[in-house]
Each structure stands twice: as C-alpha cells, then as structure tokens.
Amino acid sequence: MTGPTPTPSPLLASLLSATECHPTTRKRLLGPDVNYGRELLVSLARLTGGWIGWEAVNLRGIAEQLAFVPLARSGRRAGGDIEIGAIVNAALDAAIATNTLDPRFVALQPSLGFRHAVRDAVLELRTAGVSPAELRAATKRGTPAYDLAAVVEHYERLLAASELVDPAGIFRAALDAFDAEAPFVLDGETFVAPGLVARGLAGELLARLVARGAHVLDGDDALEPAIANAEFFAAATPSDELREVLRRALARGARWDEIEIVACDTDTYGIALDALCQRTGIGATMLQGIPLARTRLGRAIDRWMAWLSDGLAADILREALEAGEMTLPGGDIPSTLLARELRRLQIGWGRGRYESAVASLASPPAPARYEDESDEEYAARTVARTRSSRALGDFLARLLAATPAVPERGSHRPVHISTPRLAALMLRWLELVPVHGMAERQTMDRITTRIGQLAGIEQPEVGFASALAALRDALADVRAWPLVTEERKPWSASGGMVHLTDLAHAGTTGRPHVFVVGLDADRTAGPVRQDPFLTDTVRGALPAGRMATNAERREERATLLRRALATLRGRVTLSYATSGSLDGREAGPAPVLLECWRIVARDPTLSFEKLRDALRPPACAVPDEGDAPVDSRDVWLAAIADGALLLDGTEVVRECFSSLDAGLRAADAAVAPEAGPHHGVVLAAMGEFDLVGRGRSLSPSSLELLAKCPLAWFYRNGLGLRPPNDPDYDPDAWLDALDRGSLLHEIYEEMAKRYLGRQREILDDDARDEVLRIADEVIARWRERVPPPGETVFESEAAEVRRAAIAFLEMERNLMRGGDRGEWLQLEVSFGGAGEPPGVYELGNGRKLKVHGRADRVDRMPGGGLRIVDYKTGRPTPYQKSPKKAPFDGGRQLQPAIYAAALRQVLGERVARFEYRFPTERGESEIVAYEEEEMRAALGIVRGLLEQAESGAFLPTTDAHDCGFCDAGTICRATRGKYGNSTSPRAEWASANVEQEVFRLMRELRGAAADAEEEA
C-alpha cells in the first residue's frame, strides 16, 4: 500500500497562496529552467485540480521577450550554439594573426580542446558582463587570461558584423529596453523560485525584476521537517543503489509513478537507470536524459566516425550492420545478411575497394558450389545470394555517396575538408540509420537539427582529423532519452514511470516516495579543477559578484544540496554507493548525509565511522532475505544465496535450463578418455558419407583434409561450416598470401600460353622483357581490383612479383639447359566440374570415386607419358619428402596421385610424373616429384580414408601442427604460438588416447613417421 499524500512543502503552499490571491491574473513562475516550473505546476494541480494563469519561465525566456522589439528593429537575431562557436573560432584566428599574443598561447591553437576552452571562457566573460579592458586590468601580460582579452575584442567586432547576438547580447538588450518593454511584457505577477542564483547580466535582470515587484516564493531552509523520518542505506555500486531503490519501492507497494529519484550525478545514475529499465522493462522518465554516447544512436555515430578515422575499415562497417545500426532504407534484406555479404567481399579498407565491390555487385558471380549440395539447394542459394548481393551494392552506393574522402591507411597524403561539408555528408549518412520509437526519434531530431545548423555555416577547409573532431564536439552536449520511456515528453514526470531528476529540481514532482542517490563525498563536493584561463585569481580580481570562484561554486553546490533536501516531502530515503569514487578508492558518505543521520538519530555526536558501520553491508546484486525481487535476476541470486554468500548454484541452474545442462554434460564427455559422439564418432552418420555410393565429387584437398584431421573435414563437408574470411589490415602489405598466389599463377599461365608450341624461345633474350610485360599487365589488373594501402607498399610488392616472374622464367630456362625436353602440351586442364570432362579415381572392384580439380600445366615427355606440373608460390617445406614422413605424408599429400589417375583418363595417356614446382625466391626453384609407381601406392590410403568417412568416425588429429592454419581451429580452441608452434586441446586428447581401435587407420597412415621419430 502507498503512504498518505505528503504535506505540501512551504514552496507549494506559497504557490497555492499566490493562486488564491491572484486567481485569474497572469502569473509567471520564474525558475532555473522551464521544466522546474512545469513540474511544480503539475504538483500544484494535484492539490487544486488545475491552475489558471500560470506559466513556467526562466531568465533567458524573459530576456528574449524584453529584447524582441529592439533586436527586430536593429535587424539582429539570436545566434545558435553552432553559429556562435564558429564566430569564436574566427575571433581566435584573427587575434593570432595580429602577432601580438604570447607564443605559448598561439602554440596551442591547433588543439581542439584549447579552442573549446577559449570558447567557454569568452562566452562566460560576455555573460558576466566583463569587458576586455576590465579583464586586462585584472590580469598580467603574458598570462592566458590577458591574451584572451584580444580574442574577446575580435569576437565582439565579428559578432556585430554578423548581425547575430549571443546570450550576453540578449540579456544586454533586455536590460537596455527594460523600462520601455516591461509594461508590455511583464504584465501580471512574477513569482521567483527560492534560492534562484544568477550572476552577471542575468543577475542584473533578476535584480531588476525583483525591484519591479517580483515576489520571491517561500523556500525550505531547515533539514529537520524533510528528513526527520528519513531512511538510509549504502550500496556497492550506483547500479546496485538503483536496484535497491526499486526493491524498496516494491516492498512498500508503491506505484512507479510515485517514485522520484534525485541524483547528485545525473550522468552516472541516468546511464545505470536506463540499463536497469531495459533489463526489467520498467519505464523511466529523466529530466536530463543520458549522454548521447551511451545510446544506440550515439554508438552508431561513434562507429561511423571510427570507420572514417580508420580508413573505411570493413570490419567496423560489418559490426555496425550486425548491430543493426545501419540498414538499407525500404529494403527487405536484414542488415545482418548485408553484414554477411560484406564479409564475403573481403574489402578490407579503402574507398577504392568499396567502389570495386559496388561495381562487381551489380552482376554478382554465382557462389561456389559446396561438395555435398544438390542442384535445387544450389539454385535457391544462388537466387538468395544474388538478391542480397544487389541489396548490399545499393547500400554501399548510398553509403559512399555520403562518405567524404578520408586519409587512406598507410598513406601520408593529407586530406582536407570543411566541418560544414562533413556535417552535410553526415546528414545523408543518418538516412541509413534506423530509428526505433518516439523517444529515439526525438533524439534523432535533435541530432539532425544541430548538424543541419553546422552544415549551414561557411568555414574554410581544415585537416580531416580537425573537421571530424569539430563535428564530434558539435554533438558532445546532445542529450538522449532512454528506450523504455514516455514517448511524448520523456523529460517530464509521467504516469506509470519512475522519474529521475537532479538536485535543482528535487521535490518538484510532489511524488510521495523520494530517493536521493549518489550522496557520497566526491559527487556532492562541487568543482575541483580551476578554469585554465579564468583562474580563481582572475575571478577574484574582477568586480565582486561577476564571476564565481571555485570556492564559491562549491559553496553554492552545498547550498543547493541542503535546499534540495529541505524541499523534500513524503517518505525520503538517502543513499550513496561505496564504489562511487572517481579515483577507484572506496567512496565515503557526504557530510550532509552524516548531518541528516544525526538529525534522524537525534545525536549530534555520531561520527562518519559509526555511519559507515550502520549502513553495512552495502546493498548489492544479491538481495537480502525478505527483499522484493525486481526481476528474474534477483530471484535467481536470492535462490542461491546464504546471506551475503553465494552458494554453488550449478545443480539448480542445470535443473531449470535443460539446454545448458546438455552443454555441461557435453563438456564433461569431451574430456572423457573413451571416444564418442563428442569426439567426432558420429554413428548416426554411418552410411551418410558413402562418398562413392552417393556419387559425390571430391577435390584432392578434401581428401587431404580427411587424412589430416577427419573432424575438421566433418565440420567443413559434413556440417557445411565455412569460416568468415575477413582480411586483416596490414599497412605494410598489399596482397595476402592467397591473392599473391593467384596473381603469380596468372603470370605463369599467361607466359606459358604465349610460348606454347615454341617453348625453346624462352631461352632468347627478349623472353625476359616479355615476362616482365606480362607481370606488369597482371599487376595493373590486380591493382584496379585491390587498391594498395600506399605507393611505397605497392612498389615493394610489385618488385617482388617481378622477381618471382623472372625466377619462373629462369627456372624453366635452367631445366631446358639441363636436358629437360618435356613439351608443354596443355595449360589449366580442368576436370570433374560442370561442362568439363569427368574426373575419376579407380578404386578397384568396379568402384570409382568422382574427383575434380585443375592442373596448371601438362607436358608430354620424350620417353612417353605425361608430366603434370603444379606451381606453388610458398615455401616447399610442407611438400618435401623425408624419411621421417610417412608415404604421402600420411595422406596429407594426395594431389599427385589423384591428378595422375584423373588426367590419365581425361587425356588418354599414362601419367609418368607429377611435379610440385616452387618458382619463386622463397621456393628457391625447388621441385618435389612423384613417379608413376610411387603414385599408384596411394590407392590403399584413399580406400582407407573413404572407409573411415563411411564409418562415421571423424576423429581429431593427433598432431597439433595440423591445427596451425585450420579453419576449425576456433571451434577446437586451437592456438598458434611463436615460431609456428600450435596447441590444441582436441589434438592433445587424441594423442593421449590414440591406442583406441577407432584410431587404427590414423595410426597406420602415420606409423612410418612415428617409427622414424622413435629411431631418431
């Protein structure tokens, strides 16, 4: 049950009396801002049923009304924040151009933070009514404040020329026109909120209003009536503090719209309350909102700016799509699918790569076909891929149209742009950002309004980083609203919702349950750091009352806090968070909290130590016995807690969550010694992988993977898992290993094609020029397809490619000079694919395995038979034969045997030899060859591998070296350390349990290698 309606405070009683005395007269309630008055008038309406003639105003609003006529006559208007900031920046540049300022002052001018400090100081001086002459008189030559006077002078001249007025100009015009305009503007009665503090020109206007008859309402100065029955608690963190607030509200049976939370730090507690409300579904309104950066829109903007700063890195863009922060307007393709398509493009970074991608997406190529995919499945996937690819192309085209030129990764070329131009492009980018709900729409409107103002200003071009920083600063003070809130006015207390407010507005809602949070010593102390320009020494030297020193501000903060507490009525609860200190140490309670506790306890001798002891233990995530649970989290933690201790809740959780229980049981089974389903023994798949009987076509690499690690083969070919293929950015690299290999293969193929039928001519001198021309042609094509990160990097890699082309030529020349008389017969001989000759590997007994592949080159040998040549662009080490290796490296090198058998049938001639050739500097022109008889010996290995797949035993490898570059390494928790060493929990398990019968084939295939190691 809720408590009785609280007794009206003296302030509300004073408002009620003013209403009775002036029932129909126009009445202004002058407070620190309009929301202050509106909340008080709503509270008044609860007492009277409504109000007549009242309106909420502030000093700025009254000043604008008084200055309206004189400003209109002079043709001037109030400038916006963005316009005024631009004039301050121009004034600073003009002052610097005079060469009269201190060099130390001038040296800081490129810094955006320095310019912000200058802007704040200039505007504060203007509002305080301090002239440049007064500032110079209060400072010494050579100090920052002295030089600031010159900036103020230039600012005032530029402001006058712009026909704009700043806030100080509005107040000055209002004061000048006060006597003439007051009879028309200030009709009726004006009532001033108690404790309203104003300095400078605003203070002069307040004094004029009071002198003209404005009434100061009764305030609350004594703490005793407000907190005589207050409750107290401490919490571990601000989040726990707010959770405890909700627990206590539920325990009292209070409605959410009876709860007012007064925060000493609205940012910290606003963010924490927003997170708590999203988790629990409880609605909240917040007077100040929350920082834009802590919202979905703020995160989207931060990620966009990071994307620009990082050279348009594709991984950042993909993260934005995956988070739903951007999408194609009007499209029906989910942003997560666009992210997946973006991943496949392997863009990496750089505008050029995006433009190439957009061009390719207009007519996307058909996707690669999976080995186990039916025609219907492949057709459906092709249609879906085409739709999503074109949608991504449309999205990227719109994104690039809203993207400025940015500094490229690895490039030192400067990029310049004006801040307004960048702002205009941001407005176009915001069209790609989805908006959810009315509150988020209001935040988006604030953003677009602010950015639109910036886009309309004329400013010169500056460095890209400076323009981006200025754009970021324009949004720095934009506030946003929580997701779970009132849609029309999320800043105003609303029915059914908790309301969070600040100290200046404490008690204005009139709600019966008030919680004041954040009452630690740090959050209530007031400002600590002095202004870098207008130090306390400078402020103290100016005419009294113009500008407050830090000491005065702290005193005003303390007065505000006491007045806020004195204003409260109803059931009051005071609290603080012990971890709230900004420097990481344990926070202590504020002095005013101790004072309130002494009042409630009626003991003025109580100490801070006794207060801390009384509030221990602090409220935390685990609720106390008897606490009302806020959500399921509270219920769970209460169920597994014994007082302040958490018990082992594993069994309780497993009992309630069957899927989690199954996962834990699977984890236990995975470390058990006996091989089973969790190690890859999939008995249910027995017969499903009869690769011969089902007519599946395999590549040699697929069979090699089956020999290397059956479990990795099952992940790829049984489950169809494909790893994401995102290139890692390397500012010192143009092409990755895969692309470099493809480029070199193009050069080798084109060179062989041009000399096919006349290969002896490669011994001529002009062959060197020809291979270099080919290399340059291919390099140019690849440069267009994959823009390099910089010219230095490109030239370095292009030179390496040219050397590899020469190495290829010299390798072929040396073989000819050494007596190799093989005739180049065919290039790029494909088999087993659509429209290609069938590829078959004879297994005996009438069984045939379908295979597919492509041979780089086929030669006819003078002694009869064919030679297959396969170019490799890496190091030869993995392919080299050794007495320490089993035949065909335990099945890891089956390509020679598969190609020899397939091409024997395709070309109708026997294959006498297969050669891996390494025609690069790294490969040192090495050749690893397999002879005809040697290749026939692979038949038993292939049969064994097919039988193992058919049995459903897909076990992990026993050799962790196989895991170093495995696509499934993440699944198996494999890691790759220094010097190529790898570790894999699955490989360690397999090695420890390799004597089981299910490992028989792997033991046999690798037995020779193991025997050789033992002999060594």
PDB file of N, CA, C and O in Angstrom, residues 447-491:
ATOM      1  N   ILE A 447      19.691  15.666 -33.103  1.00  0.00           N
ATOM      2  CA  ILE A 447      20.973  15.489 -33.801  1.00  0.00           C
ATOM      3  C   ILE A 447      20.937  16.163 -35.160  1.00  0.00           C
ATOM      4  O   ILE A 447      21.849  16.920 -35.528  1.00  0.00           O
ATOM      5  N   THR A 448      19.890  15.895 -35.936  1.00  0.00           N
ATOM      6  CA  THR A 448      19.827  16.456 -37.284  1.00  0.00           C
ATOM      7  C   THR A 448      19.698  17.977 -37.248  1.00  0.00           C
ATOM      8  O   THR A 448      20.242  18.662 -38.118  1.00  0.00           O
ATOM      9  N   THR A 449      18.992  18.508 -36.259  1.00  0.00           N
ATOM     10  CA  THR A 449      18.906  19.962 -36.133  1.00  0.00           C
ATOM     11  C   THR A 449      20.274  20.574 -35.872  1.00  0.00           C
ATOM     12  O   THR A 449      20.682  21.559 -36.507  1.00  0.00           O
ATOM     13  N   ARG A 450      21.000  19.983 -34.937  1.00  0.00           N
ATOM     14  CA  ARG A 450      22.334  20.500 -34.603  1.00  0.00           C
ATOM     15  C   ARG A 450      23.285  20.369 -35.799  1.00  0.00           C
ATOM     16  O   ARG A 450      24.005  21.321 -36.141  1.00  0.00           O
ATOM     17  N   ILE A 451      23.275  19.228 -36.448  1.00  0.00           N
ATOM     18  CA  ILE A 451      24.174  19.028 -37.586  1.00  0.00           C
ATOM     19  C   ILE A 451      23.755  19.900 -38.767  1.00  0.00           C
ATOM     20  O   ILE A 451      24.594  20.414 -39.514  1.00  0.00           O
ATOM     21  N   GLY A 452      22.432  20.090 -38.939  1.00  0.00           N
ATOM     22  CA  GLY A 452      21.967  20.971 -40.003  1.00  0.00           C
ATOM     23  C   GLY A 452      22.443  22.398 -39.813  1.00  0.00           C
ATOM     24  O   GLY A 452      22.797  23.089 -40.783  1.00  0.00           O
ATOM     25  N   GLN A 453      22.448  22.872 -38.575  1.00  0.00           N
ATOM     26  CA  GLN A 453      22.964  24.212 -38.297  1.00  0.00           C
ATOM     27  C   GLN A 453      24.446  24.301 -38.664  1.00  0.00           C
ATOM     28  O   GLN A 453      24.896  25.292 -39.255  1.00  0.00           O
ATOM     29  N   LEU A 454      25.188  23.287 -38.303  1.00  0.00           N
ATOM     30  CA  LEU A 454      26.622  23.290 -38.612  1.00  0.00           C
ATOM     31  C   LEU A 454      26.857  23.251 -40.121  1.00  0.00           C
ATOM     32  O   LEU A 454      27.758  23.915 -40.642  1.00  0.00           O
ATOM     33  N   ALA A 455      26.024  22.497 -40.828  1.00  0.00           N
ATOM     34  CA  ALA A 455      26.191  22.394 -42.281  1.00  0.00           C
ATOM     35  C   ALA A 455      25.903  23.714 -42.988  1.00  0.00           C
ATOM     36  O   ALA A 455      26.386  23.928 -44.108  1.00  0.00           O
ATOM     37  N   GLY A 456      25.144  24.593 -42.364  1.00  0.00           N
ATOM     38  CA  GLY A 456      24.783  25.860 -42.995  1.00  0.00           C
ATOM     39  C   GLY A 456      25.773  26.986 -42.773  1.00  0.00           C
ATOM     40  O   GLY A 456      25.540  28.108 -43.239  1.00  0.00           O
ATOM     41  N   ILE A 457      26.855  26.712 -42.079  1.00  0.00           N
ATOM     42  CA  ILE A 457      27.856  27.749 -41.786  1.00  0.00           C
ATOM     43  C   ILE A 457      28.971  27.679 -42.810  1.00  0.00           C
ATOM     44  O   ILE A 457      29.342  26.596 -43.276  1.00  0.00           O
ATOM     45  N   GLU A 458      29.520  28.818 -43.176  1.00  0.00           N
ATOM     46  CA  GLU A 458      30.669  28.850 -44.078  1.00  0.00           C
ATOM     47  C   GLU A 458      31.952  28.827 -43.265  1.00  0.00           C
ATOM     48  O   GLU A 458      32.171  29.678 -42.410  1.00  0.00           O
ATOM     49  N   GLN A 459      32.761  27.817 -43.518  1.00  0.00           N
ATOM     50  CA  GLN A 459      34.045  27.689 -42.832  1.00  0.00           C
ATOM     51  C   GLN A 459      35.077  27.175 -43.827  1.00  0.00           C
ATOM     52  O   GLN A 459      34.736  26.440 -44.770  1.00  0.00           O
ATOM     53  N   PRO A 460      36.337  27.512 -43.638  1.00  0.00           N
ATOM     54  CA  PRO A 460      37.378  27.026 -44.557  1.00  0.00           C
ATOM     55  C   PRO A 460      37.685  25.551 -44.306  1.00  0.00           C
ATOM     56  O   PRO A 460      37.328  24.983 -43.271  1.00  0.00           O
ATOM     57  N   GLU A 461      38.359  24.956 -45.277  1.00  0.00           N
ATOM     58  CA  GLU A 461      38.773  23.566 -45.124  1.00  0.00           C
ATOM     59  C   GLU A 461      39.913  23.469 -44.115  1.00  0.00           C
ATOM     60  O   GLU A 461      40.773  24.352 -44.044  1.00  0.00           O
ATOM     61  N   VAL A 462      39.894  22.400 -43.364  1.00  0.00           N
ATOM     62  CA  VAL A 462      40.952  22.119 -42.384  1.00  0.00           C
ATOM     63  C   VAL A 462      41.354  20.659 -42.550  1.00  0.00           C
ATOM     64  O   VAL A 462      40.800  19.930 -43.376  1.00  0.00           O
ATOM     65  N   GLY A 463      42.325  20.224 -41.770  1.00  0.00           N
ATOM     66  CA  GLY A 463      42.700  18.823 -41.791  1.00  0.00           C
ATOM     67  C   GLY A 463      41.519  17.936 -41.419  1.00  0.00           C
ATOM     68  O   GLY A 463      40.662  18.320 -40.626  1.00  0.00           O
ATOM     69  N   PHE A 464      41.481  16.736 -42.002  1.00  0.00           N
ATOM     70  CA  PHE A 464      40.326  15.861 -41.797  1.00  0.00           C
ATOM     71  C   PHE A 464      40.109  15.570 -40.316  1.00  0.00           C
ATOM     72  O   PHE A 464      38.970  15.578 -39.833  1.00  0.00           O
ATOM     73  N   ALA A 465      41.175  15.303 -39.588  1.00  0.00           N
ATOM     74  CA  ALA A 465      41.030  14.978 -38.165  1.00  0.00           C
ATOM     75  C   ALA A 465      40.419  16.147 -37.405  1.00  0.00           C
ATOM     76  O   ALA A 465      39.583  15.957 -36.518  1.00  0.00           O
ATOM     77  N   SER A 466      40.814  17.381 -37.745  1.00  0.00           N
ATOM     78  CA  SER A 466      40.263  18.548 -37.060  1.00  0.00           C
ATOM     79  C   SER A 466      38.786  18.725 -37.375  1.00  0.00           C
ATOM     80  O   SER A 466      37.976  19.040 -36.490  1.00  0.00           O
ATOM     81  N   ALA A 467      38.404  18.513 -38.639  1.00  0.00           N
ATOM     82  CA  ALA A 467      36.997  18.637 -39.018  1.00  0.00           C
ATOM     83  C   ALA A 467      36.155  17.581 -38.311  1.00  0.00           C
ATOM     84  O   ALA A 467      35.046  17.868 -37.832  1.00  0.00           O
ATOM     85  N   LEU A 468      36.673  16.367 -38.240  1.00  0.00           N
ATOM     86  CA  LEU A 468      35.924  15.302 -37.569  1.00  0.00           C
ATOM     87  C   LEU A 468      35.808  15.587 -36.078  1.00  0.00           C
ATOM     88  O   LEU A 468      34.755  15.346 -35.472  1.00  0.00           O
ATOM     89  N   ALA A 469      36.865  16.117 -35.476  1.00  0.00           N
ATOM     90  CA  ALA A 469      36.808  16.461 -34.054  1.00  0.00           C
ATOM     91  C   ALA A 469      35.799  17.577 -33.811  1.00  0.00           C
ATOM     92  O   ALA A 469      35.067  17.566 -32.818  1.00  0.00           O
ATOM     93  N   ALA A 470      35.736  18.558 -34.713  1.00  0.00           N
ATOM     94  CA  ALA A 470      34.760  19.637 -34.563  1.00  0.00           C
ATOM     95  C   ALA A 470      33.341  19.103 -34.696  1.00  0.00           C
ATOM     96  O   ALA A 470      32.431  19.544 -33.981  1.00  0.00           O
ATOM     97  N   LEU A 471      33.135  18.177 -35.602  1.00  0.00           N
ATOM     98  CA  LEU A 471      31.814  17.560 -35.748  1.00  0.00           C
ATOM     99  C   LEU A 471      31.445  16.789 -34.489  1.00  0.00           C
ATOM    100  O   LEU A 471      30.308  16.864 -34.007  1.00  0.00           O
ATOM    101  N   ARG A 472      32.401  16.072 -33.953  1.00  0.00           N
ATOM    102  CA  ARG A 472      32.148  15.324 -32.719  1.00  0.00           C
ATOM    103  C   ARG A 472      31.815  16.285 -31.571  1.00  0.00           C
ATOM    104  O   ARG A 472      30.913  16.020 -30.770  1.00  0.00           O
ATOM    105  N   ASP A 473      32.512  17.429 -31.531  1.00  0.00           N
ATOM    106  CA  ASP A 473      32.257  18.393 -30.467  1.00  0.00           C
ATOM    107  C   ASP A 473      30.864  19.004 -30.584  1.00  0.00           C
ATOM    108  O   ASP A 473      30.227  19.305 -29.581  1.00  0.00           O
ATOM    109  N   ALA A 474      30.375  19.168 -31.816  1.00  0.00           N
ATOM    110  CA  ALA A 474      29.045  19.739 -32.002  1.00  0.00           C
ATOM    111  C   ALA A 474      27.962  18.859 -31.395  1.00  0.00           C
ATOM    112  O   ALA A 474      26.874  19.339 -31.071  1.00  0.00           O
ATOM    113  N   LEU A 475      28.255  17.582 -31.233  1.00  0.00           N
ATOM    114  CA  LEU A 475      27.280  16.647 -30.663  1.00  0.00           C
ATOM    115  C   LEU A 475      27.579  16.316 -29.206  1.00  0.00           C
ATOM    116  O   LEU A 475      26.869  15.517 -28.601  1.00  0.00           O
ATOM    117  N   ALA A 476      28.639  16.915 -28.651  1.00  0.00           N
ATOM    118  CA  ALA A 476      29.104  16.499 -27.326  1.00  0.00           C
ATOM    119  C   ALA A 476      28.070  16.730 -26.240  1.00  0.00           C
ATOM    120  O   ALA A 476      27.977  15.948 -25.286  1.00  0.00           O
ATOM    121  N   ASP A 477      27.280  17.818 -26.360  1.00  0.00           N
ATOM    122  CA  ASP A 477      26.335  18.114 -25.288  1.00  0.00           C
ATOM    123  C   ASP A 477      24.896  17.732 -25.639  1.00  0.00           C
ATOM    124  O   ASP A 477      23.961  18.151 -24.959  1.00  0.00           O
ATOM    125  N   VAL A 478      24.715  16.952 -26.702  1.00  0.00           N
ATOM    126  CA  VAL A 478      23.371  16.481 -27.041  1.00  0.00           C
ATOM    127  C   VAL A 478      22.966  15.386 -26.063  1.00  0.00           C
ATOM    128  O   VAL A 478      23.721  14.452 -25.820  1.00  0.00           O
ATOM    129  N   ARG A 479      21.790  15.529 -25.505  1.00  0.00           N
ATOM    130  CA  ARG A 479      21.279  14.522 -24.579  1.00  0.00           C
ATOM    131  C   ARG A 479      20.265  13.643 -25.301  1.00  0.00           C
ATOM    132  O   ARG A 479      19.597  14.062 -26.243  1.00  0.00           O
ATOM    133  N   ALA A 480      20.165  12.418 -24.847  1.00  0.00           N
ATOM    134  CA  ALA A 480      19.242  11.451 -25.452  1.00  0.00           C
ATOM    135  C   ALA A 480      18.295  10.953 -24.381  1.00  0.00           C
ATOM    136  O   ALA A 480      18.469  11.215 -23.189  1.00  0.00           O
ATOM    137  N   TRP A 481      17.318  10.187 -24.807  1.00  0.00           N
ATOM    138  CA  TRP A 481      16.309   9.681 -23.878  1.00  0.00           C
ATOM    139  C   TRP A 481      16.375   8.177 -23.832  1.00  0.00           C
ATOM    140  O   TRP A 481      16.706   7.516 -24.830  1.00  0.00           O
ATOM    141  N   PRO A 482      16.056   7.580 -22.698  1.00  0.00           N
ATOM    142  CA  PRO A 482      16.118   6.116 -22.585  1.00  0.00           C
ATOM    143  C   PRO A 482      15.117   5.451 -23.514  1.00  0.00           C
ATOM    144  O   PRO A 482      14.160   6.076 -23.992  1.00  0.00           O
ATOM    145  N   LEU A 483      15.339   4.160 -23.784  1.00  0.00           N
ATOM    146  CA  LEU A 483      14.469   3.432 -24.704  1.00  0.00           C
ATOM    147  C   LEU A 483      13.103   3.155 -24.087  1.00  0.00           C
ATOM    148  O   LEU A 483      12.076   3.230 -24.761  1.00  0.00           O
ATOM    149  N   VAL A 484      13.075   2.800 -22.804  1.00  0.00           N
ATOM    150  CA  VAL A 484      11.808   2.481 -22.148  1.00  0.00           C
ATOM    151  C   VAL A 484      11.343   3.745 -21.433  1.00  0.00           C
ATOM    152  O   VAL A 484      11.683   3.995 -20.275  1.00  0.00           O
ATOM    153  N   THR A 485      10.560   4.559 -22.121  1.00  0.00           N
ATOM    154  CA  THR A 485      10.203   5.854 -21.569  1.00  0.00           C
ATOM    155  C   THR A 485       8.886   6.324 -22.145  1.00  0.00           C
ATOM    156  O   THR A 485       8.272   5.666 -22.996  1.00  0.00           O
ATOM    157  N   GLU A 486       8.441   7.507 -21.695  1.00  0.00           N
ATOM    158  CA  GLU A 486       7.226   8.129 -22.206  1.00  0.00           C
ATOM    159  C   GLU A 486       7.532   8.748 -23.564  1.00  0.00           C
ATOM    160  O   GLU A 486       8.545   9.411 -23.734  1.00  0.00           O
ATOM    161  N   GLU A 487       6.681   8.531 -24.539  1.00  0.00           N
ATOM    162  CA  GLU A 487       7.037   8.907 -25.894  1.00  0.00           C
ATOM    163  C   GLU A 487       6.932  10.403 -26.151  1.00  0.00           C
ATOM    164  O   GLU A 487       7.740  10.969 -26.871  1.00  0.00           O
ATOM    165  N   ARG A 488       5.942  11.075 -25.571  1.00  0.00           N
ATOM    166  CA  ARG A 488       5.754  12.488 -25.905  1.00  0.00           C
ATOM    167  C   ARG A 488       6.764  13.391 -25.212  1.00  0.00           C
ATOM    168  O   ARG A 488       7.402  14.227 -25.834  1.00  0.00           O
ATOM    169  N   LYS A 489       6.879  13.253 -23.894  1.00  0.00           N
ATOM    170  CA  LYS A 489       7.776  14.113 -23.126  1.00  0.00           C
ATOM    171  C   LYS A 489       8.625  13.256 -22.188  1.00  0.00           C
ATOM    172  O   LYS A 489       8.347  13.155 -20.997  1.00  0.00           O
ATOM    173  N   PRO A 490       9.663  12.629 -22.720  1.00  0.00           N
ATOM    174  CA  PRO A 490      10.478  11.742 -21.878  1.00  0.00           C
ATOM    175  C   PRO A 490      11.252  12.457 -20.789  1.00  0.00           C
ATOM    176  O   PRO A 490      11.832  11.820 -19.923  1.00  0.00           O
ATOM    177  N   TRP A 491      11.286  13.790 -20.820  1.00  0.00           N
ATOM    178  CA  TRP A 491      11.993  14.565 -19.790  1.00  0.00           C
ATOM    179  C   TRP A 491      11.080  14.955 -18.627  1.00  0.00           C
ATOM    180  O   TRP A 491      11.547  15.463 -17.627  1.00  0.00           O
TER     181      TRP A 491
END
